[in-house]
Short mmCIF file of C-alpha atoms in Angstrom, two decimals:
data_model
loop_
_atom_site.label_atom_id
_atom_site.label_comp_id
_atom_site.label_asym_id
_atom_site.label_seq_id
_atom_site.Cartn_x
_atom_site.Cartn_y
_atom_site.Cartn_z
CA UNK A 236 -86.09 166.51 -144.09
CA UNK A 237 -82.96 166.31 -141.79
CA UNK A 238 -79.88 166.97 -143.29
CA UNK A 239 -77.66 164.44 -142.33
CA UNK A 240 -74.40 163.53 -144.58
CA UNK A 241 -71.11 162.25 -144.06
CA UNK A 242 -69.83 165.31 -143.03
CA UNK A 243 -72.04 166.15 -140.51
CA UNK A 244 -73.75 169.12 -138.40
CA UNK A 245 -70.44 170.50 -136.85
CA UNK A 246 -67.38 172.88 -137.98
CA UNK A 247 -65.51 171.23 -141.23
CA UNK A 248 -63.12 168.85 -140.93
CA UNK A 249 -59.84 170.28 -142.20
CA UNK A 250 -57.97 168.30 -145.32
CA UNK A 251 -57.10 170.16 -147.97
CA UNK A 252 -59.23 172.81 -150.39
CA UNK A 253 -61.52 171.60 -152.96
CA UNK A 254 -60.56 171.48 -156.50
CA UNK A 255 -63.43 172.58 -159.01
CA UNK A 256 -62.69 169.71 -161.64
CA UNK A 257 -62.30 167.48 -158.12
CA UNK A 258 -65.78 168.77 -157.09
CA UNK A 259 -67.41 167.87 -159.94
CA UNK A 260 -65.81 164.00 -161.12
CA UNK A 261 -67.07 163.06 -157.17
CA UNK A 262 -70.86 164.59 -158.10
CA UNK A 263 -70.21 162.29 -161.09
CA UNK A 264 -68.96 159.94 -159.32
CA UNK A 265 -70.93 158.87 -156.39
CA UNK A 266 -74.69 159.93 -157.44
CA UNK A 267 -75.01 157.30 -159.40
CA UNK A 268 -74.00 154.44 -158.07
CA UNK A 269 -75.32 151.49 -160.58
CA UNK A 270 -76.12 147.50 -160.17
CA UNK A 271 -79.28 145.38 -160.09
CA UNK A 272 -82.17 147.30 -157.86
CA UNK A 273 -81.64 145.51 -154.75
CA UNK A 274 -82.05 147.51 -151.50
CA UNK A 275 -84.84 148.96 -149.89
CA UNK A 276 -85.24 151.93 -147.49
CA UNK A 277 -87.11 154.44 -145.92
CA UNK A 278 -87.67 157.39 -144.26
CA UNK A 279 -90.89 158.59 -142.35
CA UNK A 280 -91.03 161.28 -140.61
CA UNK A 281 -94.34 162.06 -137.68
CA UNK A 282 -95.68 164.94 -136.12
CA UNK A 283 -96.28 164.43 -132.32
CA UNK A 284 -99.12 165.48 -131.07
CA UNK A 285 -100.69 165.16 -127.61
CA UNK A 286 -103.14 162.27 -127.71
CA UNK A 287 -106.07 163.15 -125.93
CA UNK A 288 -105.47 166.82 -127.35
CA UNK A 289 -104.31 166.71 -130.93
CA UNK A 290 -104.96 170.09 -131.41
CA UNK A 291 -103.18 171.65 -128.22
CA UNK A 292 -99.59 172.59 -129.07
CA UNK A 293 -97.31 169.25 -127.25
CA UNK A 294 -94.52 171.26 -124.74
CA UNK A 295 -91.27 171.46 -125.63
CA UNK A 296 -90.36 169.34 -122.50
CA UNK A 297 -92.87 166.72 -123.25
CA UNK A 298 -91.07 166.48 -126.65
CA UNK A 299 -87.74 166.79 -124.90
CA UNK A 300 -88.84 163.20 -122.79
CA UNK A 301 -89.88 161.88 -125.92
CA UNK A 302 -87.44 162.24 -127.68
CA UNK A 303 -85.30 160.60 -124.76
CA UNK A 304 -87.34 158.36 -124.34
CA UNK A 305 -87.65 156.52 -128.45
CA UNK A 306 -83.59 157.00 -128.47
CA UNK A 307 -83.52 155.04 -125.45
CA UNK A 308 -85.32 152.30 -127.52
CA UNK A 309 -83.22 149.03 -129.62
CA UNK A 310 -84.14 150.09 -132.98
CA UNK A 311 -83.73 148.57 -135.96
CA UNK A 312 -84.12 152.36 -137.80
CA UNK A 313 -81.46 156.04 -136.89
CA UNK A 314 -83.92 158.51 -134.43
CA UNK A 315 -84.01 161.79 -135.32
CA UNK A 316 -85.72 165.03 -134.61
CA UNK A 317 -86.89 167.51 -136.58
CA UNK A 318 -86.45 171.40 -136.05
CA UNK A 319 -90.69 171.56 -134.78
CA UNK A 320 -89.98 168.29 -133.39
CA UNK A 321 -91.19 165.79 -135.63
CA UNK A 322 -89.87 162.24 -135.97
CA UNK A 323 -88.30 160.53 -138.02
CA UNK A 324 -87.19 156.86 -138.57
CA UNK A 325 -84.95 156.09 -140.91
CA UNK A 326 -83.99 152.76 -141.92
CA UNK A 327 -81.40 150.84 -142.53
CA UNK A 328 -80.86 149.02 -146.02
CA UNK A 329 -82.49 146.37 -146.25
CA UNK A 330 -82.28 143.72 -149.27
CA UNK A 331 -85.89 143.55 -149.83
CA UNK A 332 -88.87 145.08 -149.95
CA UNK A 333 -90.64 142.83 -146.48
CA UNK A 334 -87.05 142.56 -144.33
CA UNK A 335 -87.88 146.83 -144.92
CA UNK A 336 -91.74 146.71 -143.92
CA UNK A 337 -90.52 143.79 -141.32
CA UNK A 338 -88.12 145.93 -139.74
CA UNK A 339 -89.84 148.93 -139.94
CA UNK A 340 -93.30 147.66 -138.40
CA UNK A 341 -91.51 146.27 -135.54
CA UNK A 342 -89.83 149.67 -134.62
CA UNK A 343 -93.32 151.34 -135.16
CA UNK A 344 -94.56 148.62 -132.37
CA UNK A 345 -91.61 150.12 -129.91
CA UNK A 346 -91.84 153.42 -130.77
CA UNK A 347 -96.04 153.96 -130.45
CA UNK A 348 -96.13 152.42 -126.73
CA UNK A 349 -92.72 154.37 -125.86
CA UNK A 350 -94.72 157.60 -127.04
CA UNK A 351 -98.46 156.38 -125.31
CA UNK A 352 -96.60 156.30 -122.27
CA UNK A 353 -95.89 159.80 -122.33
CA UNK A 354 -100.04 160.41 -123.46
CA UNK A 355 -98.28 160.84 -126.77
CA UNK A 356 -99.51 159.77 -131.37
CA UNK A 357 -96.82 159.62 -133.88
CA UNK A 358 -99.28 161.31 -136.15
CA UNK A 359 -99.46 160.82 -140.34
CA UNK A 360 -100.53 164.42 -141.78
CA UNK A 361 -98.44 166.23 -144.41
CA UNK A 362 -98.54 168.98 -142.77
CA UNK A 363 -99.63 169.99 -138.73
CA UNK A 364 -103.60 170.75 -139.71
CA UNK A 365 -103.76 172.68 -136.96
CA UNK A 366 -99.70 174.47 -135.39
CA UNK A 367 -98.16 177.76 -136.34
CA UNK A 368 -93.78 176.62 -137.01
CA UNK A 369 -92.87 176.59 -133.82
CA UNK A 370 -88.68 175.35 -133.82
CA UNK A 371 -87.71 173.89 -131.22
CA UNK A 372 -84.28 172.82 -132.19
CA UNK A 373 -81.64 176.01 -131.36
CA UNK A 374 -78.31 174.79 -133.46
CA UNK A 375 -76.29 177.19 -135.71
CA UNK A 376 -77.02 174.87 -139.16
CA UNK A 377 -81.23 175.41 -138.26
CA UNK A 378 -80.56 179.17 -137.44
CA UNK A 379 -78.59 178.88 -140.81
CA UNK A 380 -81.25 177.06 -142.82
CA UNK A 381 -83.82 179.32 -141.85
CA UNK A 382 -82.33 183.09 -141.91
CA UNK A 383 -82.05 181.48 -145.36
CA UNK A 384 -85.54 180.36 -146.47
CA UNK A 385 -86.86 183.39 -145.00
CA UNK A 386 -85.62 185.49 -147.86
CA UNK A 387 -87.96 183.69 -149.68
CA UNK A 388 -90.78 184.16 -147.47
CA UNK A 389 -93.16 181.86 -145.00
CA UNK A 390 -93.29 178.60 -146.47
CA UNK A 391 -89.10 177.82 -144.91
CA UNK A 392 -90.21 177.82 -141.89
CA UNK A 393 -93.80 175.52 -142.02
CA UNK A 394 -91.73 173.27 -144.34
CA UNK A 395 -89.26 172.95 -140.61
CA UNK A 396 -91.22 172.40 -138.05
CA UNK A 397 -94.66 171.81 -139.58
CA UNK A 398 -94.22 169.07 -142.61
CA UNK A 399 -93.92 165.35 -142.64
CA UNK A 400 -93.45 162.54 -145.24
CA UNK A 401 -92.77 159.27 -146.29
CA UNK A 402 -89.31 159.02 -147.51
CA UNK A 403 -88.47 155.83 -150.75
CA UNK A 404 -84.78 155.05 -150.81
CA UNK A 405 -84.12 153.00 -154.16
CA UNK A 406 -81.08 151.77 -155.46
CA UNK A 407 -80.33 153.80 -158.51
CA UNK A 408 -80.25 150.87 -161.42
CA UNK A 409 -77.65 149.40 -163.50
CA UNK A 410 -75.51 150.58 -166.19
CA UNK A 411 -77.28 149.97 -168.93
CA UNK A 412 -80.49 151.45 -170.60
CA UNK A 413 -83.50 149.23 -169.83
CA UNK A 414 -86.19 149.35 -168.00
CA UNK A 415 -83.52 148.95 -164.66
CA UNK A 416 -80.93 151.75 -166.33
CA UNK A 417 -80.55 154.42 -164.04
CA UNK A 418 -81.33 156.56 -166.43
CA UNK A 419 -85.25 155.65 -167.16
CA UNK A 420 -84.95 155.85 -163.58
CA UNK A 421 -84.25 159.15 -162.96
CA UNK A 422 -86.58 159.89 -165.98
CA UNK A 423 -89.38 158.19 -164.08
CA UNK A 424 -88.70 159.63 -161.47
CA UNK A 425 -89.81 163.03 -162.32
CA UNK A 426 -92.72 161.89 -164.30
CA UNK A 427 -94.42 159.40 -161.39
CA UNK A 428 -93.14 161.61 -158.93
CA UNK A 429 -96.16 163.45 -159.56
CA UNK A 430 -98.89 160.95 -159.91
CA UNK A 431 -97.24 159.55 -156.23
CA UNK A 432 -98.01 163.33 -154.66
CA UNK A 433 -101.47 162.94 -156.18
CA UNK A 434 -102.07 159.76 -155.00
CA UNK A 435 -100.87 160.09 -151.81
CA UNK A 436 -102.03 163.79 -151.22
CA UNK A 437 -103.00 164.24 -146.84
CA UNK A 438 -102.07 167.45 -146.34
CA UNK A 439 -105.25 170.25 -147.05
CA UNK A 440 -104.70 172.20 -143.78
CA UNK A 441 -102.81 174.53 -142.45
CA UNK A 442 -102.98 176.62 -138.74
CA UNK A 443 -106.28 175.61 -138.57
CA UNK A 444 -107.85 176.34 -142.41
CA UNK A 445 -108.88 174.34 -145.02
CA UNK A 446 -105.69 175.57 -148.13
CA UNK A 447 -106.09 175.09 -151.38
CA UNK A 448 -104.33 172.22 -152.78
CA UNK A 449 -104.62 168.44 -151.70
CA UNK A 450 -100.67 168.59 -150.77
CA UNK A 451 -100.50 171.40 -149.06
CA UNK A 452 -96.50 169.76 -147.97
CA UNK A 453 -95.86 170.30 -152.26
CA UNK A 454 -96.62 173.50 -152.23
CA UNK A 455 -94.90 174.27 -149.84
CA UNK A 456 -91.30 172.73 -151.06
CA UNK A 457 -93.01 174.62 -154.80
CA UNK A 458 -92.84 178.13 -152.97
CA UNK A 459 -89.09 177.44 -152.06
CA UNK A 460 -85.62 178.49 -152.93
CA UNK A 461 -86.09 177.55 -156.68
CA UNK A 462 -82.50 176.60 -156.98
CA UNK A 463 -82.66 174.77 -154.53
CA UNK A 464 -85.81 172.87 -154.81
CA UNK A 465 -85.98 172.43 -158.03
CA UNK A 466 -84.97 169.54 -160.20
CA UNK A 467 -82.08 170.16 -161.99
CA UNK A 468 -83.19 171.68 -165.20
CA UNK A 469 -82.18 170.86 -168.77
CA UNK A 470 -81.20 167.41 -171.33
CA UNK A 471 -78.23 166.83 -169.25
CA UNK A 472 -77.58 163.41 -169.16
CA UNK A 473 -78.23 162.61 -165.21
CA UNK A 474 -74.52 162.87 -163.94
CA UNK A 475 -73.93 165.69 -166.02
CA UNK A 476 -77.56 167.33 -164.88
CA UNK A 477 -76.87 167.39 -161.13
CA UNK A 478 -73.19 167.93 -160.36
CA UNK A 479 -73.71 171.15 -162.13
CA UNK A 480 -76.62 171.53 -160.16
CA UNK A 481 -74.89 170.87 -156.98
CA UNK A 482 -72.33 173.33 -158.24
CA UNK A 483 -74.33 175.74 -159.02
CA UNK A 484 -77.11 175.76 -156.47
CA UNK A 485 -76.36 179.06 -153.55
CA UNK A 486 -74.56 177.31 -150.75
CA UNK A 487 -76.99 177.47 -147.79
CA UNK A 488 -74.34 178.45 -145.45
CA UNK A 489 -70.80 178.26 -144.49
CA UNK A 490 -69.63 176.33 -141.08
CA UNK A 491 -67.91 177.84 -138.18
CA UNK A 492 -66.71 176.63 -135.54
CA UNK A 493 -69.38 178.06 -133.04
CA UNK A 494 -72.34 180.18 -134.83
CA UNK A 495 -73.93 181.90 -135.79
CA UNK A 496 -72.65 180.66 -139.23
CA UNK A 497 -72.79 182.79 -142.18
CA UNK A 498 -75.85 182.95 -144.90
CA UNK A 499 -74.34 184.38 -147.93
CA UNK A 500 -76.73 185.21 -150.29
CA UNK A 501 -76.58 183.95 -153.93
CA UNK A 502 -73.17 182.44 -153.69
CA UNK A 503 -73.12 179.14 -155.54
CA UNK A 504 -70.58 176.21 -154.70
CA UNK A 505 -68.74 177.13 -157.54
CA UNK A 506 -68.41 180.86 -157.02
CA UNK A 507 -67.22 179.94 -153.84
CA UNK A 508 -64.69 177.32 -154.81
CA UNK A 509 -63.20 179.85 -156.90
CA UNK A 510 -62.89 182.25 -154.80
CA UNK A 511 -62.14 180.61 -151.46
CA UNK A 512 -63.95 183.89 -149.61
CA UNK A 513 -64.06 183.68 -146.80
CA UNK A 514 -62.61 180.58 -146.11
CA UNK A 515 -61.63 177.47 -149.14
CA UNK A 516 -64.63 175.45 -148.16
CA UNK A 517 -63.07 171.64 -148.51
CA UNK A 518 -64.70 167.80 -148.97
CA UNK A 519 -66.83 167.27 -146.04
CA UNK A 520 -68.54 171.62 -147.33
CA UNK A 521 -69.09 169.67 -150.56
CA UNK A 522 -70.83 166.34 -149.04
CA UNK A 523 -72.84 169.17 -146.01
CA UNK A 524 -74.31 171.53 -149.68
CA UNK A 525 -75.58 168.47 -150.82
CA UNK A 526 -77.49 167.43 -147.22
CA UNK A 527 -78.76 171.06 -147.93
CA UNK A 528 -80.09 170.76 -151.48
CA UNK A 529 -84.16 169.83 -150.95
CA UNK A 530 -85.48 168.18 -155.39
CA UNK A 531 -88.23 165.63 -155.13
CA UNK A 532 -86.09 163.38 -156.07
CA UNK A 533 -82.23 163.75 -154.59
CA UNK A 534 -79.50 160.94 -156.40
CA UNK A 535 -76.88 160.19 -153.93
CA UNK A 536 -75.74 156.78 -154.65
CA UNK A 537 -79.25 155.58 -154.53
CA UNK A 538 -82.22 157.58 -155.23
CA UNK A 539 -84.30 159.62 -152.28
CA UNK A 540 -87.93 160.27 -154.14
CA UNK A 541 -88.80 162.98 -151.65
CA UNK A 542 -92.35 164.18 -152.21
CA UNK A 543 -94.36 161.38 -150.55
CA UNK A 544 -96.97 163.29 -148.04
CA UNK A 545 -97.08 161.46 -144.55
CA UNK A 546 -100.12 158.95 -144.16
CA UNK A 547 -102.18 158.64 -141.24
CA UNK A 548 -102.73 154.90 -139.43
CA UNK A 549 -100.25 152.20 -137.89
CA UNK A 550 -99.88 150.95 -140.86
CA UNK A 551 -100.70 153.79 -143.92
CA UNK A 552 -96.70 153.81 -144.62
CA UNK A 553 -96.51 151.12 -145.90
CA UNK A 554 -98.63 151.30 -148.94
CA UNK A 555 -96.26 153.83 -151.08
CA UNK A 556 -93.30 152.06 -149.20
CA UNK A 557 -94.76 148.96 -151.15
CA UNK A 558 -95.71 150.97 -155.02
CA UNK A 559 -92.85 152.97 -155.13
CA UNK A 560 -90.45 150.04 -154.72
CA UNK A 561 -92.74 147.47 -156.96
CA UNK A 562 -92.82 150.15 -159.51
CA UNK A 563 -89.70 150.88 -160.00
CA UNK A 564 -87.85 147.52 -159.33
CA UNK A 565 -89.85 144.86 -161.04
CA UNK A 566 -88.71 145.14 -164.48
CA UNK A 567 -92.03 143.79 -166.06
CA UNK A 568 -94.04 146.38 -164.01
CA UNK A 569 -91.08 149.35 -164.46
CA UNK A 570 -90.46 148.83 -168.35
CA UNK A 571 -94.41 149.24 -168.08
CA UNK A 572 -95.46 152.18 -166.41
CA UNK A 573 -92.55 154.14 -167.77
CA UNK A 574 -95.05 153.75 -171.32
CA UNK A 575 -97.58 154.97 -168.61
CA UNK A 576 -96.07 158.35 -167.53
CA UNK A 577 -94.45 159.40 -170.34
CA UNK A 578 -97.12 161.11 -172.02
CA UNK A 579 -97.25 163.78 -168.35
CA UNK A 580 -93.82 164.84 -169.99
CA UNK A 581 -95.91 167.07 -172.34
CA UNK A 582 -97.81 168.91 -169.46
CA UNK A 583 -95.25 168.89 -167.47
CA UNK A 584 -93.71 171.36 -170.11
CA UNK A 585 -89.99 172.62 -169.98
CA UNK A 586 -89.63 173.88 -165.89
CA UNK A 587 -88.29 172.12 -163.72
CA UNK A 588 -90.55 169.62 -161.27
CA UNK A 589 -91.95 170.96 -158.46
CA UNK A 590 -92.80 174.06 -160.39
CA UNK A 591 -93.66 172.33 -163.78
CA UNK A 592 -98.12 172.55 -164.42
CA UNK A 593 -98.04 168.99 -163.89
CA UNK A 594 -96.92 168.78 -160.50
CA UNK A 595 -98.58 172.02 -159.21
CA UNK A 596 -101.68 169.81 -160.87
CA UNK A 597 -100.61 166.77 -159.00
CA UNK A 598 -100.34 168.90 -155.40
CA UNK A 599 -104.03 171.11 -156.10
CA UNK A 600 -106.12 168.72 -157.98
CA UNK A 601 -104.72 165.41 -156.29
CA UNK A 602 -106.36 162.40 -158.70
CA UNK A 603 -109.37 164.70 -159.79
CA UNK A 604 -106.59 164.97 -162.57
CA UNK A 605 -108.25 163.00 -165.60
CA UNK A 606 -104.34 162.37 -166.68
CA UNK A 607 -103.53 161.96 -162.71
CA UNK A 608 -106.35 159.79 -162.01
CA UNK A 609 -105.41 157.73 -165.05
CA UNK A 610 -102.10 156.90 -164.60
CA UNK A 611 -102.67 156.42 -161.11
CA UNK A 612 -105.57 153.51 -161.86
CA UNK A 613 -102.95 151.64 -164.11
CA UNK A 614 -100.05 152.54 -161.91
CA UNK A 615 -102.09 150.99 -158.83
CA UNK A 616 -103.00 147.53 -161.42
CA UNK A 617 -98.91 147.31 -162.36
CA UNK A 618 -97.53 147.45 -158.73
CA UNK A 619 -100.90 144.94 -157.42
CA UNK A 620 -99.69 142.24 -159.34
CA UNK A 621 -95.90 142.66 -159.02
CA UNK A 622 -96.24 143.16 -154.89
CA UNK A 623 -96.81 139.21 -155.42
CA UNK A 624 -93.60 138.22 -157.92
CA UNK A 625 -91.40 140.44 -155.43
CA UNK A 626 -92.33 138.27 -152.57
CA UNK A 627 -94.91 140.37 -150.71
CA UNK A 628 -96.67 139.05 -147.76
CA UNK A 629 -101.17 139.65 -148.25
CA UNK A 630 -100.87 142.08 -145.96
CA UNK A 631 -99.30 144.32 -147.59
CA UNK A 632 -100.88 143.25 -151.33
CA UNK A 633 -104.55 143.75 -149.30
CA UNK A 634 -103.26 147.11 -147.77
CA UNK A 635 -102.50 148.33 -151.33
CA UNK A 636 -105.41 146.91 -152.60
CA UNK A 637 -107.81 148.25 -149.92
CA UNK A 638 -106.36 152.15 -150.56
CA UNK A 639 -106.46 150.96 -154.03
CA UNK A 640 -110.12 150.92 -153.75
CA UNK A 641 -111.33 153.54 -151.32
CA UNK A 642 -109.47 156.19 -153.43
CA UNK A 643 -107.43 155.52 -156.97
CA UNK A 644 -110.46 153.80 -158.37
CA UNK A 645 -113.15 156.77 -157.22
CA UNK A 646 -110.43 159.37 -158.22
CA UNK A 647 -109.85 161.06 -154.69
CA UNK A 648 -106.85 161.22 -152.49
CA UNK A 649 -106.77 160.75 -148.87
CA UNK A 650 -107.10 164.32 -148.69
CA UNK A 651 -110.93 164.35 -149.96
CA UNK A 652 -111.21 162.71 -146.84
CA UNK A 653 -108.89 164.73 -144.33
CA UNK A 654 -111.87 167.74 -145.70
CA UNK A 655 -114.56 165.98 -144.52
CA UNK A 656 -112.44 164.85 -140.92
CA UNK A 657 -110.95 167.94 -139.95
CA UNK A 658 -113.48 170.69 -141.34
CA UNK A 659 -113.52 173.68 -139.46
CA UNK A 660 -116.74 172.71 -137.47
CA UNK A 661 -115.89 169.04 -136.30
CA UNK A 662 -115.01 170.50 -133.18
CA UNK A 663 -113.19 167.61 -132.15
CA UNK A 664 -110.67 166.90 -134.33
CA UNK A 665 -109.68 164.05 -131.80
CA UNK A 666 -107.84 160.80 -133.19
CA UNK A 667 -109.34 157.41 -132.50
CA UNK A 668 -106.48 155.29 -131.40
CA UNK A 669 -105.14 154.46 -134.25
CA UNK A 670 -103.43 157.73 -135.57
CA UNK A 671 -106.11 158.02 -137.54
CA UNK A 672 -108.48 161.72 -137.85
CA UNK A 673 -111.97 160.44 -136.51
#
């Protein structure tokens, strides 16, 4: 969820005022950078819990010590900490699935060891099962984000401070139509995305209570500011749709030299450019604005797929990374998976993700939903066939096969296990050495 961008988080860069036509041209030019799919990356968010007392809030000073310890490591990934103290590792773009897996796995060995020395554990759950939202980072951008999202209820603070995800980043795709074309991949992101929500749902508890959702995290995103978290609506071509969506979405805040930053209500970027009030926006404001949009799939040259709950265990994260990469980047799998999920558009209906019936069913029902369960079964089989062609090691193939056998073939998802493991009558709530609730 980190709003990182070339424009940065601080006061705006000085530069020429941004023209509306220029802004639209820039968005159209940079949102989908086309070419044969080759690069893959992953962003892993982790909740930080006391290793032996996971239900106890971790004091601020311990989280600060964890941040210092992790930042002192020599890692392949970039390290950030979220407003509630969640740890995020963002891999550098890798030229193959296995390069991404290996670099990230090496980083996690070092990170887990550093946290273990502080009696902390990185925990892969979509929503913290026990803690209430508690914002630790006090900076103008987070103050403004909180004020903006508070207009839509408590989901904003919960999203900022208690959620974690696996975000898979893939090339936009080829300019030409076909299974690897960027237009097809954009459609696939919004149909297969619901299948990924359902298969990897891993957040059925919030603040010590069971929720009606298997992915409470996805339900929080759906409850936020509907402009900011929706996919572009309508049937425009992807570049046109995204450019219009960015310009017509209200700005979250207007950065200044010092806080607090103004948080206008209902001021779209387009209107801000036209009015020039309270100041004329510049290129850095456009770049920052894009980072405050949180749709399920965000085009930033490449595709950020943002819909997957964080996964439990040392290696849980690599299953959604491997499955998603295989289904998007292997030409044979991509063609078949598109035909498999295309009928889900009828269930989705005209509303944009994640507020349409398909996505809500994925978050609520997981793979017990008949259409999503059937689609997931085909998707995982296709991924298992594609992974050897992509050079995946036997360990990666086995991890995907184990998940397939444990969950997909049974119409289950990790949330179904968590409902038993974290039931209110289990007072211990302890973790095994791999960081999985036990």
